[in-house]
Tab-separated table of C-alpha atoms and ligand atoms in Angstrom:
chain	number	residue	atom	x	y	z
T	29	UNK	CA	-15.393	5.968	-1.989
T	30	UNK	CA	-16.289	9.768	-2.198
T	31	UNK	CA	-19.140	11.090	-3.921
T	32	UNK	CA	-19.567	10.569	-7.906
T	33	UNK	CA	-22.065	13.071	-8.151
T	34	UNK	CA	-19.647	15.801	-7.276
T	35	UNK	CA	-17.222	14.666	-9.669
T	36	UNK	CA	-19.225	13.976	-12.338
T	37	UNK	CA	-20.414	17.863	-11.688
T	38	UNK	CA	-16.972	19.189	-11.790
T	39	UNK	CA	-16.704	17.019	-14.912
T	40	UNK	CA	-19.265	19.057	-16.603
T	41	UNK	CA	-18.318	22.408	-15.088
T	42	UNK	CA	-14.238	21.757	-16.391
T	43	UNK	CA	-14.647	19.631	-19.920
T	44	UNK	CA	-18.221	19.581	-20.640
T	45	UNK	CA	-20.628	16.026	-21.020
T	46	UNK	CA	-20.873	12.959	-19.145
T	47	UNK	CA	-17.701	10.843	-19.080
T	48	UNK	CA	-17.146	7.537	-17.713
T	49	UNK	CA	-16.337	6.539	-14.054
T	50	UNK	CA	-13.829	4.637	-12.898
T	51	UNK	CA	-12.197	3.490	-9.271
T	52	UNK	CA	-9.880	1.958	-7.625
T	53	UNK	CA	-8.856	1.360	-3.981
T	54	UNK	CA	-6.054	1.856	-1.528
T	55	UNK	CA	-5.294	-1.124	0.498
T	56	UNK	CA	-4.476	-2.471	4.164
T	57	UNK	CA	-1.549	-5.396	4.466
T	58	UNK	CA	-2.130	-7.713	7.384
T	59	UNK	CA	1.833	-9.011	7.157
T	60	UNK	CA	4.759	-9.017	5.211
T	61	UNK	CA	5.668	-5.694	4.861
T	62	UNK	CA	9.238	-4.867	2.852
T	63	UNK	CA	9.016	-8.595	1.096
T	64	UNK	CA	7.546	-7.853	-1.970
T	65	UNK	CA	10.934	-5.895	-3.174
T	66	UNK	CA	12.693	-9.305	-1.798
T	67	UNK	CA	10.336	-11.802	-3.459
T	68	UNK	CA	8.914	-13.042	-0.281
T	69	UNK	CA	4.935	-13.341	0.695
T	70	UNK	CA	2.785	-10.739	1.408
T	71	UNK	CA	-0.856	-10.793	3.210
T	72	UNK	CA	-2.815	-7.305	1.431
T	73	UNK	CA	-6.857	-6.851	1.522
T	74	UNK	CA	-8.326	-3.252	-0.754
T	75	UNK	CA	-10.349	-1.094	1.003
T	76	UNK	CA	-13.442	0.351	0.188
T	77	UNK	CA	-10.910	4.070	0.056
T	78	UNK	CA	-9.819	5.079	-2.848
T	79	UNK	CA	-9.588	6.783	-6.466
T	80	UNK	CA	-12.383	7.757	-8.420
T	81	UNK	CA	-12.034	9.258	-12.008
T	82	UNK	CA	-14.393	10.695	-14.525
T	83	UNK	CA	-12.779	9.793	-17.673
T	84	UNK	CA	-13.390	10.670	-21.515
T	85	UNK	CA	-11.260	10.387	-24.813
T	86	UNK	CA	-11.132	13.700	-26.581
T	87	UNK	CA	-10.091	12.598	-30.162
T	88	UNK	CA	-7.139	14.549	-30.094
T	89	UNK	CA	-3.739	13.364	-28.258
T	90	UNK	CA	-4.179	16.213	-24.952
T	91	UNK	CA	-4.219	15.112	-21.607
T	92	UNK	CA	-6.474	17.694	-18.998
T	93	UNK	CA	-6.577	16.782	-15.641
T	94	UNK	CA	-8.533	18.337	-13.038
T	95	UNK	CA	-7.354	17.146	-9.565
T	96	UNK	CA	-10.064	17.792	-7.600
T	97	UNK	CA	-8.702	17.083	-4.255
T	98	UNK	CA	-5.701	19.673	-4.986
T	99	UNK	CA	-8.634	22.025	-7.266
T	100	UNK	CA	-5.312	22.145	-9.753
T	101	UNK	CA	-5.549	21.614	-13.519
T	102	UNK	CA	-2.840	20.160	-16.027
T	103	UNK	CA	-2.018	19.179	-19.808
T	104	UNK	CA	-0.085	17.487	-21.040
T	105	UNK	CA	0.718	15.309	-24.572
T	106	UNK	CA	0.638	12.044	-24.564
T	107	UNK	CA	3.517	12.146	-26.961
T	108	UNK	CA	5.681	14.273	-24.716
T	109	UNK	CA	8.463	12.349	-23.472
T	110	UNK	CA	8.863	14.367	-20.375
T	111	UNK	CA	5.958	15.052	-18.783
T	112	UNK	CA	4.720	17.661	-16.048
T	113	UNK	CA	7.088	18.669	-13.258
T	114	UNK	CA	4.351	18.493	-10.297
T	115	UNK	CA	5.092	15.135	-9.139
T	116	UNK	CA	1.017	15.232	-8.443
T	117	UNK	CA	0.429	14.696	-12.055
T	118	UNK	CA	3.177	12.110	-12.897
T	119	UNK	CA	1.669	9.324	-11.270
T	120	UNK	CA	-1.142	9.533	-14.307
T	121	UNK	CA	1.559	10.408	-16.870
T	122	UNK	CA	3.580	7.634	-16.307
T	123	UNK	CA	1.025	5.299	-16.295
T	124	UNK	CA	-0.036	6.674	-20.057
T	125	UNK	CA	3.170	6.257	-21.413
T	126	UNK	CA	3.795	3.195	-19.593
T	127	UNK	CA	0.524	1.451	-21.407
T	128	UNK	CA	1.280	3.053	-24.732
T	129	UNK	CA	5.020	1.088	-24.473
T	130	UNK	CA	3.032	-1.737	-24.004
T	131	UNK	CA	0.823	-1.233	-26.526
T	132	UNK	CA	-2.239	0.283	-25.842
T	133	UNK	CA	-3.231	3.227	-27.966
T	134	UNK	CA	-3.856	5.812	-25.783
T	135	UNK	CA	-5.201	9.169	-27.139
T	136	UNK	CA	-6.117	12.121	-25.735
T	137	UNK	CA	-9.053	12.219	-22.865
T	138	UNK	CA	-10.180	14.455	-20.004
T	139	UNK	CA	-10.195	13.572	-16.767
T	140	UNK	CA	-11.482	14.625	-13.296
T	141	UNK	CA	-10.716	12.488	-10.220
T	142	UNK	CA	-10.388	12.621	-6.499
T	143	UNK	CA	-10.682	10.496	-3.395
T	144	UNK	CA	-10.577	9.659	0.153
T	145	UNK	CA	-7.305	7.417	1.115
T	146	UNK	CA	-5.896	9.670	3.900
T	147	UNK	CA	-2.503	10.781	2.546
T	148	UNK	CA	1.157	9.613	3.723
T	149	UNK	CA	-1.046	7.302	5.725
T	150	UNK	CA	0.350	4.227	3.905
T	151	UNK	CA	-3.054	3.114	2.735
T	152	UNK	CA	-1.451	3.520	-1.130
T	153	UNK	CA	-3.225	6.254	-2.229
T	154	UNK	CA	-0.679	6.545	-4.928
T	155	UNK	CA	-0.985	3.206	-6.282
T	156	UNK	CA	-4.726	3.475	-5.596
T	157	UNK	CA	-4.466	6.701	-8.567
T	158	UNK	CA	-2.014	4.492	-10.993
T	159	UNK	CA	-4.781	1.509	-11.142
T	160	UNK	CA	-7.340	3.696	-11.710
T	161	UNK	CA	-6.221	5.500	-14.579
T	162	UNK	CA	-4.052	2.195	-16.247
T	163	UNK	CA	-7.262	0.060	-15.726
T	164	UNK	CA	-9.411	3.148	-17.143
T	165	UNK	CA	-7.718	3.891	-19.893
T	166	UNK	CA	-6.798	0.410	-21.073
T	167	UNK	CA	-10.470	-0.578	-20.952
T	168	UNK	CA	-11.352	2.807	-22.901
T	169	UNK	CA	-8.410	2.441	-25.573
T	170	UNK	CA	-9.181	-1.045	-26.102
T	171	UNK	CA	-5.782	-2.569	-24.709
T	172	UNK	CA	-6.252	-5.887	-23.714
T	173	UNK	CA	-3.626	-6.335	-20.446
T	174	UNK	CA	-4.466	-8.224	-17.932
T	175	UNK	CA	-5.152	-7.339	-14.105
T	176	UNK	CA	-1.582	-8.408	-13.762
T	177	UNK	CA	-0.106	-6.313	-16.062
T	178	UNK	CA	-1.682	-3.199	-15.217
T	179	UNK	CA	-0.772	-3.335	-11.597
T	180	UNK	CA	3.209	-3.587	-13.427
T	181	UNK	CA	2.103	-0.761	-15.344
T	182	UNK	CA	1.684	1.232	-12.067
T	183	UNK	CA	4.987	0.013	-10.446
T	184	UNK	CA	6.992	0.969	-12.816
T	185	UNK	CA	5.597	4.032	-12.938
T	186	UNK	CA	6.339	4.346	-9.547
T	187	UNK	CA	9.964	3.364	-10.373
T	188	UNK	CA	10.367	5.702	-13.627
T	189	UNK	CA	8.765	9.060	-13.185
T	190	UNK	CA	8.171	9.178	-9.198
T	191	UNK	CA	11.592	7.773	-8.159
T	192	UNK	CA	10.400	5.054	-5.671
T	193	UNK	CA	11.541	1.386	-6.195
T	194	UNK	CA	9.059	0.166	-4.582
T	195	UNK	CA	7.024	-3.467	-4.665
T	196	UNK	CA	4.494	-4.941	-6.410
T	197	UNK	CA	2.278	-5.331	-3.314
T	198	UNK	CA	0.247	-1.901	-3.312
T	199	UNK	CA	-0.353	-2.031	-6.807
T	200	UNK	CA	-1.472	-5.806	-6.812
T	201	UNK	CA	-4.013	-5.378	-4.096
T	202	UNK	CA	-5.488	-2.336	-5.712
T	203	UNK	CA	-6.211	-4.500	-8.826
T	204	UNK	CA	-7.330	-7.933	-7.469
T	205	UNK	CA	-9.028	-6.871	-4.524
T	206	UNK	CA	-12.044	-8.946	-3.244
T	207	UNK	CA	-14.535	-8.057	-0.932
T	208	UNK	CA	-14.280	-10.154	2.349
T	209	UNK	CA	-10.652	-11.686	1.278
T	210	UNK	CA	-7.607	-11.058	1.749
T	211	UNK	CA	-4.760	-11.931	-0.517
T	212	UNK	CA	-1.187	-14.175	-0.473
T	213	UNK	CA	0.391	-13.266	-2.806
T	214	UNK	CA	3.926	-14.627	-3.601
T	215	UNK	CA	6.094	-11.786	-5.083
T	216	UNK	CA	8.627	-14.379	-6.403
T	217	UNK	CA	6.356	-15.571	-9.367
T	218	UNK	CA	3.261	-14.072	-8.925
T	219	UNK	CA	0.669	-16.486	-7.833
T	220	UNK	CA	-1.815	-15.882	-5.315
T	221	UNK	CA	-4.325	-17.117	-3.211
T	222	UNK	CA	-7.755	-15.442	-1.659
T	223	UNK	CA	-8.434	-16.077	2.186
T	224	UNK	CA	-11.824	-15.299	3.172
T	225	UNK	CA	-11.031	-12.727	6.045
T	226	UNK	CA	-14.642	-12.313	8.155
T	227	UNK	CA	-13.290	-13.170	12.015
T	228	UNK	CA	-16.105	-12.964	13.975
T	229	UNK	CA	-14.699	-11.797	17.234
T	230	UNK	CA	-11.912	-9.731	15.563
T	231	UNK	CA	-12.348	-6.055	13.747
T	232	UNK	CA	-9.242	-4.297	11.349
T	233	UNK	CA	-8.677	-0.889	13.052
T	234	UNK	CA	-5.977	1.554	11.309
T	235	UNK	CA	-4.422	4.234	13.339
T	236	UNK	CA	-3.596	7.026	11.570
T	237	UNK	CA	-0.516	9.022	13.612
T	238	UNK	CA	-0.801	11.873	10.897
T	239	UNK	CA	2.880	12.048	10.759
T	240	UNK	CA	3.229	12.356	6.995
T	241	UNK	CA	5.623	10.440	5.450
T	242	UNK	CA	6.873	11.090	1.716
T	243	UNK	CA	9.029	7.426	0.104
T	244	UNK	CA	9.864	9.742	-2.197
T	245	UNK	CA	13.582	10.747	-1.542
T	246	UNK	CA	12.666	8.754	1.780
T	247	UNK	CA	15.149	6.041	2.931
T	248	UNK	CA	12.902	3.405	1.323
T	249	UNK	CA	15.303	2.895	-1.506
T	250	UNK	CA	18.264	2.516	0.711
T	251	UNK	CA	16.526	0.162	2.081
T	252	UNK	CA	15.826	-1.593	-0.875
T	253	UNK	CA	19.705	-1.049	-1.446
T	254	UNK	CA	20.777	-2.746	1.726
T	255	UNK	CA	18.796	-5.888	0.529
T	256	UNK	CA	20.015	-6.411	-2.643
T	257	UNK	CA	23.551	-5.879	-1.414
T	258	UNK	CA	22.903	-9.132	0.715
T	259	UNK	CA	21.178	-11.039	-1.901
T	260	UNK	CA	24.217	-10.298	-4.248
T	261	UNK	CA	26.703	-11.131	-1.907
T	262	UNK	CA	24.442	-14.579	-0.592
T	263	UNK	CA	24.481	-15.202	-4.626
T	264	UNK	CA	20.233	-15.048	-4.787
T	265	UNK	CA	18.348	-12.845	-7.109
T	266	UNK	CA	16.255	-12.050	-3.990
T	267	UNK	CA	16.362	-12.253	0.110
T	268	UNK	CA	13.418	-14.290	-0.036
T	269	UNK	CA	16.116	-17.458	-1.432
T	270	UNK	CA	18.818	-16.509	1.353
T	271	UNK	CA	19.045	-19.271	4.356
T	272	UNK	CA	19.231	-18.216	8.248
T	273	UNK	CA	22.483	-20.173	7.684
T	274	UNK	CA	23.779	-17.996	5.080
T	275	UNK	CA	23.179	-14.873	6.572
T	276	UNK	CA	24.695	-16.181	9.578
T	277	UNK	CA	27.951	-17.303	7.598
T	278	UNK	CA	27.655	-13.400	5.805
T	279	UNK	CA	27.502	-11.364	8.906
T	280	UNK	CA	31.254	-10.772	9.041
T	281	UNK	CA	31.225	-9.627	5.381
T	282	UNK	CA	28.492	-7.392	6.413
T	283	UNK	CA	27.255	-3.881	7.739
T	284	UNK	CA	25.706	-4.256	10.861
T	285	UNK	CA	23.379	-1.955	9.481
T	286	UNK	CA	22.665	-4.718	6.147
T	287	UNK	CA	22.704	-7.731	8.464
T	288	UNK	CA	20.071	-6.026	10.448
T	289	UNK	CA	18.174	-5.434	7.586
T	290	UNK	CA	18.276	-8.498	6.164
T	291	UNK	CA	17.685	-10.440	9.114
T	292	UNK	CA	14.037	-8.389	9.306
T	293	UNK	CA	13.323	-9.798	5.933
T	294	UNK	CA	13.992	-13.492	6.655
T	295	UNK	CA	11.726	-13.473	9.692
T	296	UNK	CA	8.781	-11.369	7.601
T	297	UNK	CA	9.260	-14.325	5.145
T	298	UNK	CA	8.526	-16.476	8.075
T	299	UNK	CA	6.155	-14.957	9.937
T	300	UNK	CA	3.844	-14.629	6.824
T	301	UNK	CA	3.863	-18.165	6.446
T	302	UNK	CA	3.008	-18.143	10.320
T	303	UNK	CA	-0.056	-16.091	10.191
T	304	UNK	CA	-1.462	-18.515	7.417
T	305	UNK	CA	-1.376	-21.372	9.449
T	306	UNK	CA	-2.749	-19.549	12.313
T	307	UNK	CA	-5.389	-18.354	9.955
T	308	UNK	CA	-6.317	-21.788	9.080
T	309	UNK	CA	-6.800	-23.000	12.805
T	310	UNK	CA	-8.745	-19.702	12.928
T	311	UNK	CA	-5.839	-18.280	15.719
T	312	UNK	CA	-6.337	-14.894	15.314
T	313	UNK	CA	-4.622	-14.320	18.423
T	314	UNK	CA	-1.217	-15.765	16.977
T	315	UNK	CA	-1.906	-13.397	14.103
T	316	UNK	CA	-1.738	-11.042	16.265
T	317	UNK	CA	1.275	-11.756	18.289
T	318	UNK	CA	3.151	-12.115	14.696
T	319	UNK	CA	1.948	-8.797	13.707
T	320	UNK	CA	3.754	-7.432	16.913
T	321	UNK	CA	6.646	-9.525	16.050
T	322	UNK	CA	6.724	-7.590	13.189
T	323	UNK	CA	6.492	-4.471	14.514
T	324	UNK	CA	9.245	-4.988	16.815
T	325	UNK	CA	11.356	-6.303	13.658
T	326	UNK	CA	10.299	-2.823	11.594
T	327	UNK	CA	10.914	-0.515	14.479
T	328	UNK	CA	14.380	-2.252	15.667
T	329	UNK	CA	16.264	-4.077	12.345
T	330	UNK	CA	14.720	-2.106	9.632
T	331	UNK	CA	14.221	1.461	11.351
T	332	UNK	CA	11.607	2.917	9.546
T	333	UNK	CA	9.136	3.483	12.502
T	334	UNK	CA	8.922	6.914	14.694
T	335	UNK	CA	8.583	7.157	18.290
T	336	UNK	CA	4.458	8.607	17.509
T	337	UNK	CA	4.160	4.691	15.725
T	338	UNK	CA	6.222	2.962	18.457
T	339	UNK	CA	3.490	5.037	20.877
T	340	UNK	CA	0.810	3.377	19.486
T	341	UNK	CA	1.896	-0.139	18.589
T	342	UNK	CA	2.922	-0.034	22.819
T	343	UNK	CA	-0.527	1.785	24.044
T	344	UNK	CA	-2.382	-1.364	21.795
T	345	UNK	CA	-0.079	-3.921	23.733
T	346	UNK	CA	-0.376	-2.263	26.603
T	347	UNK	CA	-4.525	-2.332	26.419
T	348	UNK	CA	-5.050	-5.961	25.606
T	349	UNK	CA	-4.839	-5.647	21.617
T	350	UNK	CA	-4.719	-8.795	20.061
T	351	UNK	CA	-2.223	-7.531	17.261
T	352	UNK	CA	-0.692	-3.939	16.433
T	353	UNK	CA	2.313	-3.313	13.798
T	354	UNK	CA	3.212	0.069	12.053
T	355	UNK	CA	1.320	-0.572	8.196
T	356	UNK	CA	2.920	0.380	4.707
T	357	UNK	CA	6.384	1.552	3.652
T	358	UNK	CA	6.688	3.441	7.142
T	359	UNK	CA	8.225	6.739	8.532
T	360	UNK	CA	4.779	7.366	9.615
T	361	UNK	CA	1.323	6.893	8.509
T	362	UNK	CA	-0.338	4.054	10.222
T	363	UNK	CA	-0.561	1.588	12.382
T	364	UNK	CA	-2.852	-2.085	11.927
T	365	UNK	CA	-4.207	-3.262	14.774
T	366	UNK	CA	-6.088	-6.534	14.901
T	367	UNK	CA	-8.742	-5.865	18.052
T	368	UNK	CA	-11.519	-7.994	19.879
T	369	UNK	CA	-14.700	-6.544	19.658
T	370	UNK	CA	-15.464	-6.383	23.110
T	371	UNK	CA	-12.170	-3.801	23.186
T	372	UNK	CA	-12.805	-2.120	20.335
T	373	UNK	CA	-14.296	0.993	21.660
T	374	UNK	CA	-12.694	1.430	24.797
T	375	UNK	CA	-9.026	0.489	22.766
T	376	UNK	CA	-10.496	3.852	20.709
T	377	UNK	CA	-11.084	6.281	23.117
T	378	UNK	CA	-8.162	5.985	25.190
T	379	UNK	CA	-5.424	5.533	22.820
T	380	UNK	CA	-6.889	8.861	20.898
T	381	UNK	CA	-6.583	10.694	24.603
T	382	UNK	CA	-3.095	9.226	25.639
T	383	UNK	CA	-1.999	10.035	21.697
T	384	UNK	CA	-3.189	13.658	21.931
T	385	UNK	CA	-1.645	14.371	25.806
T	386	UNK	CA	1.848	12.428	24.513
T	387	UNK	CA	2.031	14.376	21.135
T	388	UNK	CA	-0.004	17.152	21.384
T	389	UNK	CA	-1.601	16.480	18.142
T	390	UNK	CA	-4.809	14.134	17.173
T	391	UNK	CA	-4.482	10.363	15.513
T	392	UNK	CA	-7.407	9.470	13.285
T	393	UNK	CA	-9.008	6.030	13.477
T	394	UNK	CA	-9.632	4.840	9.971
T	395	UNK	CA	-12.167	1.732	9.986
T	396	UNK	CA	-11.515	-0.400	7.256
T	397	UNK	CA	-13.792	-3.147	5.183
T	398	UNK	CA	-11.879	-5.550	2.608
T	399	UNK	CA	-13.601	-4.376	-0.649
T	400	UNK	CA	-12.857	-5.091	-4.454
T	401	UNK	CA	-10.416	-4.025	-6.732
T	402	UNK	CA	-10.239	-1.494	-9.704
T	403	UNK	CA	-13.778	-1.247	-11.437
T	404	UNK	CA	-15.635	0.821	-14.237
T	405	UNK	CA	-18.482	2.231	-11.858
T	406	UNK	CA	-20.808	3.918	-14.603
Q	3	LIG	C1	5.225	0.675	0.146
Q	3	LIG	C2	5.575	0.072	-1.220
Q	3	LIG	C3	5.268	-1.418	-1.258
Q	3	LIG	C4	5.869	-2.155	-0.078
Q	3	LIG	C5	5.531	-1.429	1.222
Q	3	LIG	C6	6.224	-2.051	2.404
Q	3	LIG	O1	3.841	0.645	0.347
Q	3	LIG	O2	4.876	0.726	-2.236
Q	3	LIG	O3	5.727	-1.965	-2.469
Q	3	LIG	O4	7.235	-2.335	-0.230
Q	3	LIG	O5	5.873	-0.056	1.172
Q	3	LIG	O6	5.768	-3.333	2.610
């Protein structure tokens, strides 16, 4: 969480007066990545990165912004049914018309915000920005949505005035978040579960590769595409509710390029269901071969690795890491990588010297603890 005092300065220095202060975080995923689109399970924690905004109503129906990371301003009505070009600036205009559909009365306000999820490093620092301002502004304008809703609010922003179909999953974890827990959730009908996440041997370790990927205009949607030509054809609103059997009996009506994909989503499905049990017999290192399984699945079936990911999912294996599997929507950002403690350090230093003599370039370790979700801080 950055600093409040700074943007509570720049609040004053922009708009004048105290306003209130709101966050809400980015998230890891331990498994079951590319499911939530296909109803299937999948395994998020938030992180103690993410959005903070100083927030307050102005009476009239203007939207300022002051984006303090980008030190760029912008205005807009909250009547307007188009909205600012900068794509920077739609995430929080979508999510104002989005709650005034539903039927919150949102009015004018001034905001500053900023924050510290590493971009394109598929920690969700967009959906981090959506909850933020749709839990904000509902609690300011008196909606009365639940934690549920709101995160819906910020997908279908995503969908409507960014252009990414993407899942519920980013937006979910940035609203429910608990400290020490990761969540199940089940993207089919929305019920979840917390599992207390505090291995004692074990520490989360993201690896930035700080190649940037945009899902904007990214193949995410095609690959969204590819899955719900399978499910159609299988006759099942989502993968999740396709059999091994009848994706077998498909494959000659299919693309290799669909089967492949699809066949990555049944074994997610599965392998989600996997880590659970291991988690219950407290086998973190079957978590760990799953999240390698998956890796292997991401990279191979549903192509949306990069040889600097693949580099650092193999250094991990190759070093004794428990677990290591590209994290988020993919085409860089990230990797997860589940490590015992005793390795932790020396895991560090070498795969940040083998990373900079392979690419020429620097990865960033990003430690992460499992935090809450959205909250009025002030
Ligand atoms: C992005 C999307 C999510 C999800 C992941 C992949 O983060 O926003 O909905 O599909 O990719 O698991």
């Amino acid at each position: 969480m950055i600093d409040t005092d700074t943007l509570r300065q720049a609040f004053v220095h922009h708009f004048g007066g105290e306003g209130f202060v709101f966050f809400a975080p980015g998230r890891i995923n331990l498994i079951g990545e590319h499911t939530d689109y296909n109803g299937g399970f999948v395994f998020p924690g938030a992180v103690t990165q993410g959005i903070t905004a100083v927030i307050h109503p102005n009476q009239g129906a203007t939207v300022n912004l002051f984006a303090a990371d980008l030190q760029r301003r912008c205005t807009f009505d909250v009547n307007d049914s188009e909205g600012p070009a900068d794509i920077n600036f739609r995430y929080v205009y979508g999510v104002v018309r989005e709650l005034i559909a539903a039927g919150v009365a949102v009015g004018g306000f001034d905001a500053v915000y900023g924050g510290d999820v590493p971009l394109g490093a598929g920690m969700s620092s967009s959906a981090a920005l959506e909850s933020c301002f749709a839990f904000a502004l509902c609690t300011l304008f008196g909606g009365h949505l639940d934690r549920m809703a709101l995160a819906r609010i910020g997908q279908a922003t995503e969908h409507k005035y960014v252009g990414v179909k993407c899942g519920i999953m980013d937006q979910f974890a940035s609203m429910h978040g608990r400290e020490g827990s990761l969540m199940r959730l089940d993207c089919r009908n929305g019920q979840f579960e917390y599992f207390p996440w505090q291995p004692k041997d074990y520490q989360l370790l993201l690896i930035n590769s700080c190649v940037k990927h945009e899902l904007v205009g990214s193949p995410y949607n095609e690959r969204r595409a590819s899955c719900e030509r399978v499910a159609a054809l299988a006759g099942v609103e989502t993968l999740r509710d396709c059999s091994w059997e009848k994706l077998e009996t498909l494959r000659p009506q299919l693309s290799d390029e669909d089967y492949r994909r699809a066949r990555y989503v049944l074994g997610e499905v599965d392998r989600v269901l996997a880590v659970c049990e291991a988690l219950q017999k407290d086998d973190y290192e079957e978590v760990g071969r799953q999240m390698y399984l998956t890796h292997e699945g991401l990279s191979r079936d549903y192509a949306v690795s990069c040889p600097e990911l693949d580099f650092l999912v193999d250094e991990a294996r190759r070093m004794g890491v428990s677990g290591a599997r590209l994290m988020g929507g993919g085409f860089g950002g990230c990797t997860i990588n589940l490590v015992r403690a005793e390795l932790y350090d020396r895991f560090l230093d070498e795969v940040q010297r083998t990373y900079r003599t392979r690419f020429g370039i620097d990865c960033q370790p990003i430690p992460v603890a499992i935090s809450d979700g959205a909250k009025r801080l002030q």
